[in-house]
CSV table of C-alpha atoms in Angstrom, one decimal:
chain,number,residue,atom,x,y,z
L,1,MET,CA,-36.0,24.6,-16.7
L,2,LYS,CA,-34.7,21.6,-14.9
L,3,HIS,CA,-34.0,22.2,-11.1
L,4,GLY,CA,-32.6,19.9,-8.6
L,5,PHE,CA,-30.3,19.7,-5.7
L,6,LEU,CA,-26.8,18.5,-6.2
L,7,LEU,CA,-24.8,17.9,-2.9
L,8,CYS,CA,-20.9,16.8,-3.0
L,9,LEU,CA,-19.3,15.8,0.2
L,10,SER,CA,-15.8,15.0,-1.2
L,11,ALA,CA,-13.2,15.9,-3.7
L,12,PHE,CA,-10.9,16.4,-1.0
L,13,LEU,CA,-7.2,15.3,-0.6
L,14,PRO,CA,-6.1,12.6,1.7
L,15,VAL,CA,-6.0,14.2,5.3
L,16,LEU,CA,-3.8,13.0,7.9
L,17,VAL,CA,-5.2,13.1,11.6
L,18,PRO,CA,-4.2,11.7,14.9
L,19,ALA,CA,-5.1,8.2,15.1
L,20,GLN,CA,-4.1,5.3,17.6
L,21,GLU,CA,-1.0,6.6,19.2
L,22,PHE,CA,2.3,4.9,20.4
L,23,VAL,CA,2.1,4.4,24.3
L,24,ASN,CA,6.0,5.1,24.3
L,25,GLY,CA,7.1,6.0,20.8
L,26,SER,CA,10.1,8.0,22.2
L,27,PHE,CA,11.2,5.4,24.6
L,28,GLU,CA,11.0,8.1,27.6
L,29,GLN,CA,9.1,5.6,29.8
L,30,ASN,CA,12.3,3.7,31.1
L,31,GLY,CA,14.5,2.9,34.1
L,32,ASN,CA,16.7,5.9,33.3
L,33,LEU,CA,19.6,3.5,32.8
L,34,CYS,CA,22.1,3.2,29.9
L,35,LEU,CA,21.8,-0.5,28.9
L,36,ILE,CA,24.1,-1.3,26.0
L,37,ASN,CA,24.3,-4.8,24.6
L,38,THR,CA,21.8,-5.9,27.5
L,39,THR,CA,19.5,-9.0,27.5
L,40,ASN,CA,15.8,-9.1,26.3
L,41,VAL,CA,14.7,-9.6,29.9
L,42,ILE,CA,16.4,-6.6,31.4
L,43,PHE,CA,15.4,-4.5,28.4
L,44,ASN,CA,11.8,-5.5,28.9
L,45,ALA,CA,11.9,-4.8,32.5
L,46,ASN,CA,13.2,-1.2,32.0
L,47,VAL,CA,11.5,0.2,28.9
L,48,LYS,CA,7.7,0.4,29.2
L,49,ASN,CA,5.3,-0.8,26.4
L,50,THR,CA,8.2,-1.7,24.3
L,51,ARG,CA,9.3,-5.4,24.2
L,52,ALA,CA,12.5,-6.9,22.9
L,53,PHE,CA,12.2,-10.3,21.3
L,54,GLY,CA,14.9,-10.7,18.8
L,55,SER,CA,17.2,-13.7,18.5
L,56,PHE,CA,20.4,-11.8,18.9
L,57,LYS,CA,19.2,-10.7,22.5
L,58,LYS,CA,21.4,-7.6,22.9
L,59,PRO,CA,19.3,-4.4,22.5
L,60,ASP,CA,20.2,-1.2,23.7
L,61,ILE,CA,18.4,1.9,25.5
L,62,ALA,CA,20.6,5.0,25.6
L,63,SER,CA,20.7,8.7,26.3
L,64,SER,CA,22.8,11.6,25.4
L,65,ASP,CA,24.7,10.8,28.6
L,66,CYS,CA,25.6,7.2,27.4
L,67,GLY,CA,28.2,8.3,24.8
L,68,PHE,CA,26.3,7.4,21.7
L,69,GLY,CA,24.9,10.9,20.4
L,70,SER,CA,21.8,12.6,21.2
L,71,ALA,CA,18.1,11.3,20.7
L,72,LYS,CA,15.8,12.6,18.1
L,73,GLU,CA,12.8,12.9,20.4
L,74,GLY,CA,13.1,13.6,24.1
L,75,ASN,CA,16.2,12.0,25.9
L,76,TRP,CA,16.1,8.3,25.1
L,77,PHE,CA,16.7,6.1,22.0
L,78,VAL,CA,16.9,2.3,21.2
L,79,GLY,CA,19.6,0.5,19.5
L,80,LEU,CA,19.1,-2.6,17.5
L,81,ALA,CA,22.0,-4.8,16.0
L,82,THR,CA,22.6,-8.0,14.1
L,83,SER,CA,24.9,-10.9,15.1
L,84,THR,CA,28.7,-10.3,14.4
L,85,ASN,CA,28.9,-14.3,13.5
L,86,ASN,CA,26.9,-14.0,10.2
L,87,ASP,CA,24.5,-16.6,11.7
L,88,GLY,CA,21.3,-14.8,11.0
L,89,LYS,CA,20.5,-13.7,14.5
L,90,SER,CA,19.0,-10.2,14.8
L,91,GLU,CA,17.2,-7.9,17.1
L,92,ALA,CA,13.5,-6.9,17.1
L,93,VAL,CA,11.2,-4.8,19.3
L,94,SER,CA,7.4,-4.2,19.5
L,95,LEU,CA,6.0,-1.0,20.2
L,96,ALA,CA,2.5,-0.9,21.8
L,97,LEU,CA,-0.4,1.2,20.4
L,98,THR,CA,-3.3,2.6,22.3
L,99,GLN,CA,-5.7,0.8,20.3
L,100,ASN,CA,-5.7,-1.9,17.7
L,101,LEU,CA,-5.5,-0.9,14.0
L,102,VAL,CA,-8.4,-1.4,11.6
L,103,GLN,CA,-7.4,-4.0,9.1
L,104,GLY,CA,-7.3,-2.6,5.5
L,105,LYS,CA,-7.3,1.0,6.7
L,106,GLN,CA,-4.6,3.4,5.6
L,107,TYR,CA,-2.1,4.6,8.1
L,108,THR,CA,1.1,6.7,7.9
L,109,LEU,CA,4.0,5.7,10.1
L,110,THR,CA,6.8,8.0,10.9
L,111,PHE,CA,10.1,7.4,12.8
L,112,HIS,CA,13.7,8.2,12.8
L,113,THR,CA,16.9,6.2,12.0
L,114,ARG,CA,20.6,6.7,12.7
L,115,LEU,CA,23.2,3.9,11.8
L,116,ARG,CA,25.9,2.5,14.0
L,117,HIS,CA,28.9,0.7,12.3
L,118,PHE,CA,27.0,-0.6,9.2
L,119,ALA,CA,23.3,-0.2,8.8
L,120,PRO,CA,21.0,-3.2,8.4
L,121,ASN,CA,17.9,-3.4,6.5
L,122,LEU,CA,14.7,-3.0,8.8
L,123,GLU,CA,11.5,-4.8,8.5
L,124,VAL,CA,8.4,-3.1,9.9
L,125,GLY,CA,5.4,-5.1,10.8
L,126,LEU,CA,2.2,-5.2,12.5
L,127,SER,CA,1.4,-7.9,15.1
L,128,LEU,CA,-1.4,-9.1,17.2
L,129,ASN,CA,0.9,-9.7,20.1
L,130,ASP,CA,4.2,-8.2,21.4
L,131,SER,CA,6.4,-11.1,21.0
L,132,THR,CA,6.3,-11.9,17.4
L,133,GLN,CA,7.1,-9.9,14.2
L,134,GLY,CA,3.5,-10.3,12.9
L,135,SER,CA,2.8,-9.2,9.1
L,136,VAL,CA,5.7,-7.3,7.6
L,137,PHE,CA,4.4,-4.5,5.4
L,138,TYR,CA,7.7,-2.6,4.7
L,139,THR,CA,11.3,-2.9,4.5
L,140,CYS,CA,13.5,0.1,5.2
L,141,SER,CA,16.8,-0.2,3.0
L,142,ALA,CA,20.0,0.2,4.8
L,143,LYS,CA,20.9,2.7,2.1
L,144,ALA,CA,18.0,5.1,3.6
L,145,ILE,CA,19.9,5.0,7.2
L,146,GLY,CA,22.4,7.8,7.5
L,147,THR,CA,25.0,8.8,9.9
L,148,GLU,CA,22.7,11.6,11.2
L,149,TRP,CA,19.0,11.1,12.3
L,150,THR,CA,16.8,10.4,9.0
L,151,GLU,CA,13.2,10.4,8.9
L,152,GLN,CA,11.4,7.4,7.6
L,153,THR,CA,7.7,7.8,6.4
L,154,ILE,CA,5.6,4.9,5.5
L,155,ARG,CA,2.1,4.8,4.2
L,156,PHE,CA,0.4,1.4,4.5
L,157,ASN,CA,-2.8,-0.5,4.7
L,158,ALA,CA,-3.1,-2.4,7.9
L,159,PRO,CA,-2.5,-6.1,7.1
L,160,ASN,CA,-4.2,-7.1,10.1
L,161,SER,CA,-5.9,-5.6,13.4
L,162,GLY,CA,-2.7,-5.7,15.5
L,163,LYS,CA,-1.8,-3.4,18.3
L,164,TYR,CA,2.0,-3.6,18.1
L,165,ILE,CA,4.2,-2.2,15.4
L,166,THR,CA,7.2,-4.3,15.2
L,167,VAL,CA,10.9,-3.3,13.9
L,168,LYS,CA,13.4,-6.1,13.0
L,169,THR,CA,17.0,-5.8,11.9
L,170,ILE,CA,18.1,-7.8,8.7
L,171,GLY,CA,21.8,-7.8,8.1
L,172,ASN,CA,23.7,-9.0,5.2
L,173,THR,CA,26.9,-8.4,7.4
L,174,GLY,CA,28.0,-8.9,10.8
L,175,ASN,CA,28.3,-6.0,13.5
L,176,SER,CA,25.6,-3.9,11.6
L,177,GLY,CA,22.9,-1.9,13.7
L,178,THR,CA,20.9,1.2,13.8
L,179,TRP,CA,19.3,3.5,16.4
L,180,ILE,CA,15.6,4.2,16.3
L,181,ASP,CA,13.4,6.9,17.9
L,182,GLY,CA,10.5,9.2,17.6
L,183,PHE,CA,7.5,6.7,16.4
L,184,VAL,CA,4.2,8.5,15.3
L,185,LEU,CA,1.3,7.0,13.7
L,186,ARG,CA,-1.6,9.0,11.8
L,187,THR,CA,-4.8,7.7,10.1
L,188,VAL,CA,-5.1,8.6,6.4
L,189,PHE,CA,-8.7,9.6,5.5
L,190,VAL,CA,-9.4,9.4,1.7
L,191,PRO,CA,-13.2,10.1,1.6
L,192,GLU,CA,-15.0,8.6,-1.4
L,193,ASN,CA,-17.3,10.7,-3.7
L,194,ILE,CA,-20.7,11.0,-1.9
L,195,VAL,CA,-23.2,12.5,-4.1
L,196,LYS,CA,-26.9,13.0,-3.2
L,197,VAL,CA,-29.3,14.1,-6.1
L,198,SER,CA,-33.0,14.8,-5.5
L,199,ASN,CA,-35.5,13.7,-8.2
L,200,LEU,CA,-35.1,16.3,-11.1
L,201,LYS,CA,-38.5,17.7,-12.1
L,202,PRO,CA,-39.5,17.7,-15.7
L,203,ALA,CA,-38.5,20.8,-17.6
L,204,PRO,CA,-41.5,23.2,-17.9
L,205,ALA,CA,-42.8,24.6,-21.1
L,206,GLU,CA,-41.9,28.1,-20.0
L,207,PRO,CA,-38.9,29.2,-18.0
L,208,GLU,CA,-39.5,29.4,-14.2
L,209,ILE,CA,-38.3,32.2,-12.1
L,210,GLN,CA,-36.6,30.8,-8.9
L,211,LYS,CA,-37.3,32.6,-5.7
L,212,THR,CA,-35.5,32.4,-2.4
L,213,THR,CA,-38.1,32.3,0.5
L,214,THR,CA,-37.5,34.0,3.8
L,215,ALA,CA,-37.1,30.5,5.4
L,216,GLU,CA,-34.5,29.5,2.8
L,217,LEU,CA,-32.6,32.6,3.1
L,218,GLY,CA,-32.4,31.9,7.0
L,219,MET,CA,-31.3,28.6,6.4
L,220,LEU,CA,-28.4,29.7,4.2
L,221,ASN,CA,-27.3,32.2,6.8
L,222,ALA,CA,-27.6,29.6,9.8
L,223,ALA,CA,-24.5,30.1,12.1
L,224,ILE,CA,-22.8,27.0,13.6
L,225,PHE,CA,-20.3,28.0,16.3
L,226,PRO,CA,-17.9,27.8,17.8
L,227,ASN,CA,-16.0,26.5,14.8
L,228,PRO,CA,-13.6,25.0,15.3
L,229,SER,CA,-14.9,23.4,18.4
L,230,PRO,CA,-12.2,22.4,21.1
L,231,ASP,CA,-14.5,19.8,22.6
L,232,GLY,CA,-17.1,18.9,20.0
L,233,ASN,CA,-20.0,21.0,21.2
L,234,PHE,CA,-21.6,23.3,18.6
L,235,THR,CA,-24.6,25.8,18.7
L,236,ILE,CA,-26.7,26.1,15.6
L,237,ASN,CA,-28.6,29.4,15.3
L,238,THR,CA,-31.5,28.7,12.8
L,239,LYS,CA,-33.6,31.8,13.6
L,240,GLY,CA,-35.8,32.4,10.6
L,241,SER,CA,-35.1,29.1,8.9
L,242,GLY,CA,-38.3,27.2,9.5
L,243,GLU,CA,-38.1,23.5,10.5
L,244,LEU,CA,-34.8,22.1,9.8
L,245,ASN,CA,-33.6,18.4,9.8
L,246,VAL,CA,-30.0,18.4,10.7
L,247,THR,CA,-27.7,15.5,9.6
L,248,VAL,CA,-24.0,15.1,10.5
L,249,TYR,CA,-21.6,13.2,8.1
L,250,ASN,CA,-18.2,12.1,8.9
L,251,MET,CA,-15.3,12.1,6.3
L,252,LEU,CA,-16.2,8.7,5.2
L,253,GLY,CA,-19.7,9.9,4.4
L,254,ASN,CA,-21.5,8.1,7.2
L,255,SER,CA,-24.3,9.5,8.9
L,256,ILE,CA,-23.5,9.9,12.6
L,257,ARG,CA,-25.9,12.5,14.1
L,258,GLN,CA,-29.6,13.5,13.2
L,259,LEU,CA,-31.5,16.1,15.0
L,260,THR,CA,-34.6,18.2,14.1
L,261,CYS,CA,-34.9,21.9,14.9
L,262,PRO,CA,-38.7,22.9,15.3
L,263,ALA,CA,-39.8,25.9,13.2
L,264,ASP,CA,-41.1,27.6,16.2
L,265,SER,CA,-38.0,27.2,18.3
L,266,THR,CA,-36.5,30.6,19.4
L,267,ALA,CA,-33.6,28.9,21.3
L,268,PRO,CA,-30.4,27.8,19.2
L,269,ALA,CA,-30.0,24.1,18.8
L,270,HIS,CA,-27.1,22.1,20.5
L,271,LEU,CA,-25.1,19.7,18.2
L,272,ASP,CA,-23.1,17.3,20.4
L,273,LEU,CA,-20.1,15.6,18.6
L,274,THR,CA,-18.1,15.3,21.9
L,275,ALA,CA,-17.9,11.4,21.3
L,276,GLU,CA,-16.3,11.8,17.9
L,277,GLN,CA,-12.7,11.9,16.9
L,278,PRO,CA,-10.9,15.2,16.0
L,279,GLY,CA,-11.4,16.1,12.4
L,280,LEU,CA,-13.5,17.3,9.7
L,281,TYR,CA,-17.4,16.9,9.6
L,282,PHE,CA,-20.3,18.0,7.4
L,283,VAL,CA,-23.6,19.4,8.7
L,284,GLU,CA,-26.6,19.1,6.4
L,285,LEU,CA,-29.3,21.6,7.1
L,286,ALA,CA,-32.3,20.5,5.2
L,287,SER,CA,-35.7,22.2,4.9
L,288,ALA,CA,-38.8,21.0,3.2
L,289,SER,CA,-37.5,22.7,-0.2
L,290,SER,CA,-33.9,22.8,0.0
L,291,LYS,CA,-30.5,21.9,1.5
L,292,VAL,CA,-27.1,23.4,2.5
L,293,ILE,CA,-23.8,22.0,3.9
L,294,LYS,CA,-21.7,23.7,6.3
L,295,ARG,CA,-18.3,22.3,7.5
L,296,VAL,CA,-17.3,22.2,11.1
L,297,VAL,CA,-14.1,21.0,12.7
L,298,VAL,CA,-13.5,19.2,16.1
L,299,THR,CA,-10.0,19.9,17.5
L,300,LYS,CA,-9.9,18.6,20.9
């Protein structure tokens, strides 16, 4: 009969994992002052890693002590409005990320909104600097902004390699505005099918009887611990497995680590993934005749 080895690393649903984070996504890093209809200059001097650059130039930073309700996350929230003169002027802010996004990569952005007076539309973009709107990748309709805090969730492909998420009000009527709070960003991993197939041997004239050797049985029982690992350090117990080649793949199917466990080794092997991001990884244990895949998780 034909025999070969088929290895699949995917057929997984998209996985959300922590990614580049907002430096001040809940606006808690500020001067502890209620600033309503302030100027861009004063706002920027008080709210860290958040920059107001809109043309209306009257942004707000408020807490529950300011008389405008409570925050969704923490104690503080930001207000953006549009001009009461129907002159097209509006407010905009940029929120800094810890790292630049990867152009074309998929992310999920979550934040919360609450209307004040009449809600405007909100344009959400990604910018290479903190003072321009950048590339708009989503428009949040005013109809989706309620009188209570409402979660807005956006899945998008990064239009550039920017480091700043921008939010700009677009109002069809004067005196419209919204409160915003609780910005969170996650990476969406959508692994491609990764299939490795060894050369198939011709079918023999007579059926073969497949036997599991002691080394193969040892490999199948090889233990990787701790799993999950809080810091990325793993121990591989390969006693009785013979010589093993160890290859680690990430969720995208890229080989990120390789090592060899000698057949005569009596000590467990050390697998170091401390430099990798938290997430799911695949450890391929390969002997001269067969392979097995084990999943490990780095939590950090």
